[in-house]
PDB file of C-alpha atoms in Angstrom:
ATOM      1  CA  MET A1018     -15.573 -15.960 -28.868  1.00  0.00           C
ATOM      2  CA  ASN A1019     -15.541 -19.745 -28.233  1.00  0.00           C
ATOM      3  CA  ALA A1020     -12.896 -21.694 -26.306  1.00  0.00           C
ATOM      4  CA  ALA A1021     -11.254 -22.899 -29.536  1.00  0.00           C
ATOM      5  CA  GLY A1022     -10.857 -19.274 -30.700  1.00  0.00           C
ATOM      6  CA  VAL A1023      -9.195 -18.323 -27.314  1.00  0.00           C
ATOM      7  CA  ARG A1024      -6.897 -21.341 -27.527  1.00  0.00           C
ATOM      8  CA  HIS A1025      -5.831 -20.367 -30.942  1.00  0.00           C
ATOM      9  CA  ILE A1026      -4.877 -16.900 -29.782  1.00  0.00           C
ATOM     10  CA  LEU A1027      -3.065 -18.073 -26.692  1.00  0.00           C
ATOM     11  CA  ASP A1028      -1.014 -20.708 -28.660  1.00  0.00           C
ATOM     12  CA  CYS A1029      -0.032 -18.087 -31.340  1.00  0.00           C
ATOM     13  CA  ILE A1030       1.207 -15.495 -28.877  1.00  0.00           C
ATOM     14  CA  GLY A1031       2.851 -18.334 -26.834  1.00  0.00           C
ATOM     15  CA  ALA A1032       4.805 -19.445 -29.978  1.00  0.00           C
ATOM     16  CA  MET A1033       5.749 -15.805 -30.675  1.00  0.00           C
ATOM     17  CA  PHE A1034       6.819 -14.932 -27.152  1.00  0.00           C
ATOM     18  CA  PRO A1035       7.504 -18.148 -25.224  1.00  0.00           C
ATOM     19  CA  ASP A1036       9.781 -16.475 -22.742  1.00  0.00           C
ATOM     20  CA  ALA A1037       7.758 -13.356 -21.922  1.00  0.00           C
ATOM     21  CA  HIS A1038       8.384 -12.004 -18.500  1.00  0.00           C
ATOM     22  CA  CYS A1039       8.252  -8.971 -16.362  1.00  0.00           C
ATOM     23  CA  GLU A1040      10.734  -6.541 -17.745  1.00  0.00           C
ATOM     24  CA  LEU A1041      10.946  -4.349 -14.658  1.00  0.00           C
ATOM     25  CA  ARG A1042      14.179  -5.255 -12.920  1.00  0.00           C
ATOM     26  CA  HIS A1043      13.859  -6.173  -9.215  1.00  0.00           C
ATOM     27  CA  SER A1044      15.240  -8.546  -6.675  1.00  0.00           C
ATOM     28  CA  ASN A1045      12.289  -8.774  -4.195  1.00  0.00           C
ATOM     29  CA  ALA A1046       8.694  -7.909  -3.702  1.00  0.00           C
ATOM     30  CA  PHE A1047       9.506  -4.566  -2.202  1.00  0.00           C
ATOM     31  CA  GLU A1048      11.610  -3.492  -5.177  1.00  0.00           C
ATOM     32  CA  LEU A1049       8.960  -4.753  -7.590  1.00  0.00           C
ATOM     33  CA  THR A1050       6.279  -2.737  -5.805  1.00  0.00           C
ATOM     34  CA  ILE A1051       8.356   0.478  -6.077  1.00  0.00           C
ATOM     35  CA  ALA A1052       9.119  -0.258  -9.766  1.00  0.00           C
ATOM     36  CA  VAL A1053       5.511  -0.859 -10.780  1.00  0.00           C
ATOM     37  CA  LEU A1054       4.386   2.258  -8.878  1.00  0.00           C
ATOM     38  CA  LEU A1055       7.029   4.254 -10.811  1.00  0.00           C
ATOM     39  CA  SER A1056       5.950   2.624 -14.160  1.00  0.00           C
ATOM     40  CA  ALA A1057       2.536   4.346 -14.259  1.00  0.00           C
ATOM     41  CA  GLN A1058       2.462   6.449 -17.452  1.00  0.00           C
ATOM     42  CA  CYS A1059       6.152   5.725 -17.929  1.00  0.00           C
ATOM     43  CA  THR A1060       7.980   3.041 -19.979  1.00  0.00           C
ATOM     44  CA  ASP A1061       9.671   0.068 -18.273  1.00  0.00           C
ATOM     45  CA  ALA A1062      12.985   1.053 -19.952  1.00  0.00           C
ATOM     46  CA  THR A1063      12.975   4.448 -18.219  1.00  0.00           C
ATOM     47  CA  VAL A1064      12.038   2.942 -14.886  1.00  0.00           C
ATOM     48  CA  ASN A1065      14.881   0.476 -15.111  1.00  0.00           C
ATOM     49  CA  LYS A1066      17.378   3.190 -15.771  1.00  0.00           C
ATOM     50  CA  VAL A1067      16.136   5.099 -12.687  1.00  0.00           C
ATOM     51  CA  THR A1068      15.926   2.046 -10.366  1.00  0.00           C
ATOM     52  CA  GLU A1069      19.406   0.893 -11.295  1.00  0.00           C
ATOM     53  CA  ASP A1070      20.740   3.644  -8.982  1.00  0.00           C
ATOM     54  CA  LEU A1071      17.676   3.881  -6.840  1.00  0.00           C
ATOM     55  CA  PHE A1072      17.798   0.339  -5.585  1.00  0.00           C
ATOM     56  CA  GLN A1073      21.523   0.759  -4.714  1.00  0.00           C
ATOM     57  CA  LYS A1074      20.728   3.783  -2.521  1.00  0.00           C
ATOM     58  CA  TYR A1075      17.480   2.520  -0.906  1.00  0.00           C
ATOM     59  CA  LYS A1076      17.235  -1.080   0.258  1.00  0.00           C
ATOM     60  CA  THR A1077      14.470  -0.899   2.810  1.00  0.00           C
ATOM     61  CA  PRO A1078      11.320   1.147   3.609  1.00  0.00           C
ATOM     62  CA  GLU A1079      13.316   2.848   6.322  1.00  0.00           C
ATOM     63  CA  ASP A1080      15.854   4.094   3.821  1.00  0.00           C
ATOM     64  CA  TYR A1081      13.206   5.885   1.803  1.00  0.00           C
ATOM     65  CA  LEU A1082      12.040   7.654   4.969  1.00  0.00           C
ATOM     66  CA  ALA A1083      15.553   8.628   6.076  1.00  0.00           C
ATOM     67  CA  VAL A1084      15.815  11.337   3.357  1.00  0.00           C
ATOM     68  CA  PRO A1085      13.839  14.512   2.722  1.00  0.00           C
ATOM     69  CA  LEU A1086      11.099  14.236   0.257  1.00  0.00           C
ATOM     70  CA  GLU A1087      12.891  16.610  -2.071  1.00  0.00           C
ATOM     71  CA  GLU A1088      15.975  14.312  -2.184  1.00  0.00           C
ATOM     72  CA  LEU A1089      13.784  11.349  -3.286  1.00  0.00           C
ATOM     73  CA  GLU A1090      12.055  13.573  -5.868  1.00  0.00           C
ATOM     74  CA  GLN A1091      15.437  14.303  -7.341  1.00  0.00           C
ATOM     75  CA  ASP A1092      16.494  10.654  -7.370  1.00  0.00           C
ATOM     76  CA  ILE A1093      13.433   9.858  -9.584  1.00  0.00           C
ATOM     77  CA  ARG A1094      13.028  13.094 -11.441  1.00  0.00           C
ATOM     78  CA  ARG A1095      13.384  11.376 -14.848  1.00  0.00           C
ATOM     79  CA  ILE A1096      10.103   9.547 -14.084  1.00  0.00           C
ATOM     80  CA  GLY A1097       6.788  11.195 -15.179  1.00  0.00           C
ATOM     81  CA  LEU A1098       4.773  12.552 -12.145  1.00  0.00           C
ATOM     82  CA  PHE A1099       7.892  12.137 -10.030  1.00  0.00           C
ATOM     83  CA  ARG A1100       6.727  14.422  -7.272  1.00  0.00           C
ATOM     84  CA  SER A1101       3.468  12.668  -6.496  1.00  0.00           C
ATOM     85  CA  LYS A1102       5.169   9.250  -6.915  1.00  0.00           C
ATOM     86  CA  ALA A1103       7.869  10.295  -4.397  1.00  0.00           C
ATOM     87  CA  LYS A1104       5.188  11.201  -1.896  1.00  0.00           C
ATOM     88  CA  HIS A1105       3.406   7.866  -2.523  1.00  0.00           C
ATOM     89  CA  ILE A1106       6.604   5.938  -2.013  1.00  0.00           C
ATOM     90  CA  GLN A1107       7.316   7.579   1.392  1.00  0.00           C
ATOM     91  CA  ASN A1108       3.725   7.146   2.520  1.00  0.00           C
ATOM     92  CA  LEU A1109       3.753   3.530   1.341  1.00  0.00           C
ATOM     93  CA  CYS A1110       6.977   2.723   3.214  1.00  0.00           C
ATOM     94  CA  ARG A1111       5.612   4.380   6.330  1.00  0.00           C
ATOM     95  CA  ILE A1112       2.492   2.151   6.249  1.00  0.00           C
ATOM     96  CA  LEU A1113       4.656  -0.955   5.590  1.00  0.00           C
ATOM     97  CA  ILE A1114       6.726  -0.233   8.660  1.00  0.00           C
ATOM     98  CA  GLU A1115       3.714   0.632  10.875  1.00  0.00           C
ATOM     99  CA  GLN A1116       1.289  -2.035   9.705  1.00  0.00           C
ATOM    100  CA  TYR A1117       3.170  -4.874   8.005  1.00  0.00           C
ATOM    101  CA  ASP A1118       6.441  -5.163   9.805  1.00  0.00           C
ATOM    102  CA  GLY A1119       8.290  -3.567   6.836  1.00  0.00           C
ATOM    103  CA  GLU A1120       7.160  -6.324   4.518  1.00  0.00           C
ATOM    104  CA  VAL A1121       4.992  -6.080   1.382  1.00  0.00           C
ATOM    105  CA  PRO A1122       1.687  -7.862   2.081  1.00  0.00           C
ATOM    106  CA  ARG A1123       0.902 -10.929  -0.027  1.00  0.00           C
ATOM    107  CA  GLU A1124      -2.841 -10.348  -0.186  1.00  0.00           C
ATOM    108  CA  HIS A1125      -4.258  -8.439  -3.127  1.00  0.00           C
ATOM    109  CA  ALA A1126      -6.848  -6.800  -0.785  1.00  0.00           C
ATOM    110  CA  GLU A1127      -4.053  -5.440   1.474  1.00  0.00           C
ATOM    111  CA  LEU A1128      -1.859  -4.274  -1.422  1.00  0.00           C
ATOM    112  CA  VAL A1129      -4.543  -2.014  -2.954  1.00  0.00           C
ATOM    113  CA  LYS A1130      -4.780  -0.136   0.306  1.00  0.00           C
ATOM    114  CA  LEU A1131      -1.266   1.121  -0.123  1.00  0.00           C
ATOM    115  CA  PRO A1132      -0.623   4.672  -1.496  1.00  0.00           C
ATOM    116  CA  GLY A1133       0.023   4.603  -5.278  1.00  0.00           C
ATOM    117  CA  VAL A1134      -0.936   0.901  -5.603  1.00  0.00           C
ATOM    118  CA  GLY A1135      -3.945   0.239  -7.724  1.00  0.00           C
ATOM    119  CA  ARG A1136      -5.492  -3.050  -8.953  1.00  0.00           C
ATOM    120  CA  LYS A1137      -3.024  -3.404 -11.836  1.00  0.00           C
ATOM    121  CA  THR A1138       0.017  -2.854  -9.558  1.00  0.00           C
ATOM    122  CA  ALA A1139      -1.330  -5.331  -7.036  1.00  0.00           C
ATOM    123  CA  ASN A1140      -1.880  -7.951  -9.718  1.00  0.00           C
ATOM    124  CA  VAL A1141       1.699  -7.557 -10.994  1.00  0.00           C
ATOM    125  CA  VAL A1142       3.090  -7.898  -7.466  1.00  0.00           C
ATOM    126  CA  VAL A1143       1.070 -10.949  -6.349  1.00  0.00           C
ATOM    127  CA  SER A1144       1.750 -12.774  -9.616  1.00  0.00           C
ATOM    128  CA  ASN A1145       5.448 -12.002 -10.015  1.00  0.00           C
ATOM    129  CA  ALA A1146       6.588 -11.794  -6.430  1.00  0.00           C
ATOM    130  CA  PHE A1147       4.276 -14.377  -4.760  1.00  0.00           C
ATOM    131  CA  GLY A1148       3.287 -16.739  -7.612  1.00  0.00           C
ATOM    132  CA  VAL A1149      -0.431 -15.980  -7.322  1.00  0.00           C
ATOM    133  CA  PRO A1150      -2.134 -16.303 -10.696  1.00  0.00           C
ATOM    134  CA  ALA A1151      -3.350 -12.876 -11.950  1.00  0.00           C
ATOM    135  CA  ILE A1152      -3.830 -10.813 -15.071  1.00  0.00           C
ATOM    136  CA  ALA A1153      -2.791  -7.165 -14.854  1.00  0.00           C
ATOM    137  CA  VAL A1154      -4.455  -5.092 -17.519  1.00  0.00           C
ATOM    138  CA  ASP A1155      -2.094  -2.329 -18.729  1.00  0.00           C
ATOM    139  CA  THR A1156      -2.428  -0.307 -21.876  1.00  0.00           C
ATOM    140  CA  HIS A1157      -0.945  -3.116 -24.046  1.00  0.00           C
ATOM    141  CA  VAL A1158      -3.142  -5.832 -22.590  1.00  0.00           C
ATOM    142  CA  GLU A1159      -6.228  -3.757 -22.981  1.00  0.00           C
ATOM    143  CA  ARG A1160      -5.443  -2.745 -26.628  1.00  0.00           C
ATOM    144  CA  VAL A1161      -4.544  -6.262 -27.740  1.00  0.00           C
ATOM    145  CA  SER A1162      -7.548  -7.858 -25.980  1.00  0.00           C
ATOM    146  CA  LYS A1163      -9.974  -5.378 -27.661  1.00  0.00           C
ATOM    147  CA  ARG A1164      -8.372  -5.753 -31.125  1.00  0.00           C
ATOM    148  CA  LEU A1165      -8.456  -9.597 -30.915  1.00  0.00           C
ATOM    149  CA  GLY A1166     -12.093  -9.669 -29.687  1.00  0.00           C
ATOM    150  CA  LEU A1167     -11.182 -11.129 -26.235  1.00  0.00           C
ATOM    151  CA  ALA A1168     -12.999  -8.089 -24.812  1.00  0.00           C
ATOM    152  CA  GLY A1169     -15.443  -5.404 -26.146  1.00  0.00           C
ATOM    153  CA  TRP A1170     -14.332  -2.135 -27.540  1.00  0.00           C
ATOM    154  CA  ASN A1171     -16.100  -0.222 -24.760  1.00  0.00           C
ATOM    155  CA  ASP A1172     -15.176  -2.448 -21.837  1.00  0.00           C
ATOM    156  CA  SER A1173     -13.527  -0.815 -18.844  1.00  0.00           C
ATOM    157  CA  VAL A1174     -10.108  -2.047 -17.655  1.00  0.00           C
ATOM    158  CA  LEU A1175     -11.796  -4.084 -14.985  1.00  0.00           C
ATOM    159  CA  GLU A1176     -14.183  -5.672 -17.509  1.00  0.00           C
ATOM    160  CA  VAL A1177     -11.316  -6.557 -19.670  1.00  0.00           C
ATOM    161  CA  GLU A1178      -9.609  -8.295 -16.705  1.00  0.00           C
ATOM    162  CA  LYS A1179     -12.724 -10.138 -15.769  1.00  0.00           C
ATOM    163  CA  LYS A1180     -13.252 -11.394 -19.324  1.00  0.00           C
ATOM    164  CA  LEU A1181      -9.673 -12.525 -19.602  1.00  0.00           C
ATOM    165  CA  MET A1182      -9.927 -14.371 -16.276  1.00  0.00           C
ATOM    166  CA  LYS A1183     -13.020 -16.137 -17.533  1.00  0.00           C
ATOM    167  CA  ARG A1184     -11.620 -17.170 -20.902  1.00  0.00           C
ATOM    168  CA  VAL A1185      -8.066 -17.948 -20.027  1.00  0.00           C
ATOM    169  CA  PRO A1186      -7.193 -21.048 -17.908  1.00  0.00           C
ATOM    170  CA  LYS A1187      -6.233 -19.933 -14.418  1.00  0.00           C
ATOM    171  CA  GLU A1188      -2.865 -21.667 -14.535  1.00  0.00           C
ATOM    172  CA  GLU A1189      -2.054 -19.545 -17.675  1.00  0.00           C
ATOM    173  CA  TRP A1190      -3.151 -16.134 -16.273  1.00  0.00           C
ATOM    174  CA  THR A1191       0.373 -14.912 -15.358  1.00  0.00           C
ATOM    175  CA  ILE A1192       2.257 -16.040 -18.535  1.00  0.00           C
ATOM    176  CA  THR A1193      -0.687 -14.854 -20.650  1.00  0.00           C
ATOM    177  CA  HIS A1194      -0.467 -11.397 -19.057  1.00  0.00           C
ATOM    178  CA  HIS A1195       3.271 -11.160 -19.990  1.00  0.00           C
ATOM    179  CA  ARG A1196       2.677 -12.536 -23.442  1.00  0.00           C
ATOM    180  CA  LEU A1197      -0.036 -10.090 -24.149  1.00  0.00           C
ATOM    181  CA  ILE A1198       2.253  -7.277 -23.038  1.00  0.00           C
ATOM    182  CA  PHE A1199       5.083  -8.458 -25.300  1.00  0.00           C
ATOM    183  CA  PHE A1200       2.623  -8.911 -28.186  1.00  0.00           C
ATOM    184  CA  GLY A1201       1.321  -5.406 -27.685  1.00  0.00           C
ATOM    185  CA  ARG A1202       4.807  -3.864 -27.024  1.00  0.00           C
ATOM    186  CA  TYR A1203       6.770  -5.441 -29.794  1.00  0.00           C
ATOM    187  CA  HIS A1204       4.198  -6.582 -32.430  1.00  0.00           C
ATOM    188  CA  CYS A1205       0.729  -5.232 -32.122  1.00  0.00           C
ATOM    189  CA  LYS A1206       1.775  -1.573 -31.424  1.00  0.00           C
ATOM    190  CA  ALA A1207      -0.673   1.222 -30.965  1.00  0.00           C
ATOM    191  CA  GLN A1208       0.308   3.204 -33.965  1.00  0.00           C
ATOM    192  CA  ASN A1209       2.058   0.857 -36.338  1.00  0.00           C
ATOM    193  CA  PRO A1210       0.885  -2.753 -35.692  1.00  0.00           C
ATOM    194  CA  GLN A1211       2.586  -5.363 -37.910  1.00  0.00           C
ATOM    195  CA  CYS A1212      -0.727  -6.594 -39.349  1.00  0.00           C
ATOM    196  CA  GLU A1213       0.825  -7.766 -42.684  1.00  0.00           C
ATOM    197  CA  ILE A1214       2.858 -10.451 -40.910  1.00  0.00           C
ATOM    198  CA  CYS A1215       0.653 -11.152 -37.954  1.00  0.00           C
ATOM    199  CA  PRO A1216      -0.380 -14.837 -37.491  1.00  0.00           C
ATOM    200  CA  LEU A1217      -3.601 -13.598 -35.812  1.00  0.00           C
ATOM    201  CA  LEU A1218      -4.780 -11.396 -38.659  1.00  0.00           C
ATOM    202  CA  ASP A1219      -7.670 -13.841 -39.330  1.00  0.00           C
ATOM    203  CA  VAL A1220      -9.198 -13.172 -35.934  1.00  0.00           C
ATOM    204  CA  CYS A1221      -8.277  -9.474 -35.522  1.00  0.00           C
ATOM    205  CA  ARG A1222     -11.006  -6.942 -36.093  1.00  0.00           C
ATOM    206  CA  GLU A1223      -8.554  -4.024 -36.180  1.00  0.00           C
ATOM    207  CA  GLY A1224      -6.115  -5.800 -38.359  1.00  0.00           C
ATOM    208  CA  LYS A1225      -8.657  -6.599 -41.021  1.00  0.00           C
ATOM    209  CA  LYS A1226      -9.803  -2.929 -41.217  1.00  0.00           C
ATOM    210  CA  ARG A1227      -6.217  -1.754 -41.472  1.00  0.00           C
ATOM    211  CA  MET A1228      -5.350  -4.192 -44.299  1.00  0.00           C
ATOM    212  CA  LYS A1229      -8.424  -3.134 -46.258  1.00  0.00           C
ATOM    213  CA  LYS A1230      -7.370   0.528 -46.021  1.00  0.00           C
ATOM    214  CA  SER A1231      -3.719   0.064 -46.743  1.00  0.00           C
ATOM    215  CA  PRO A1232      -3.995  -0.297 -50.620  1.00  0.00           C
ATOM    216  CA  VAL A1233      -6.068   2.910 -50.606  1.00  0.00           C
ATOM    217  CA  ARG A1234      -3.282   4.797 -48.830  1.00  0.00           C
ATOM    218  CA  LYS A1235      -0.721   3.357 -51.306  1.00  0.00           C
ATOM    219  CA  ASP A1236      -2.802   4.558 -54.256  1.00  0.00           C
ATOM    220  CA  ARG A1237      -3.015   8.002 -52.844  1.00  0.00           C
ATOM    221  CA  GLU A1238       0.728   8.182 -52.320  1.00  0.00           C
ATOM    222  CA  LYS A1239       1.168   7.487 -56.097  1.00  0.00           C
TER     223      LYS A1239
END
């Protein structure tokens, strides 16, 4: 895809979702790190419901270590994989206290060393908490990028990230990340994408296939 094609995509999703943003509620880098850790294989809406009470009870890394693991597990039990995530949170907090004076590190290389923090989580934290341009590839970003031809069908998550970083201007990395998520979450959904009203249908490989198949399905229904 050439630069004009990429620009067309960025402008379209920008017009659709000009105010896209991180939907995980947080007030600082520490809360964001906890929220993103909890969001793995879980919706942002569910995480926000849990953290509404969680962030009232736990303010600092020390707070998370002041309770038994079982108590923390119960506090996040509505989250998928809550037992392993509770363990990650306590281990993460212990490392923050012992190695980083209780503060979340600003460097991506340091963040990925923390328990439960992968490349995607680190990208979300550095971009939203510290203003460092980054593109975090979650399931929505990956799906949309492949459908629109910004990445290959067989590309790994890391390959998708690298291609987006190469094609999207650096100063637009963070906002593009948010807009791709909104586009995938509210428009180009996994099961029922809104292809018939999509302004990017002309460049979408998946959409063109779906629109060709749709009349057939209607005929069968008759």
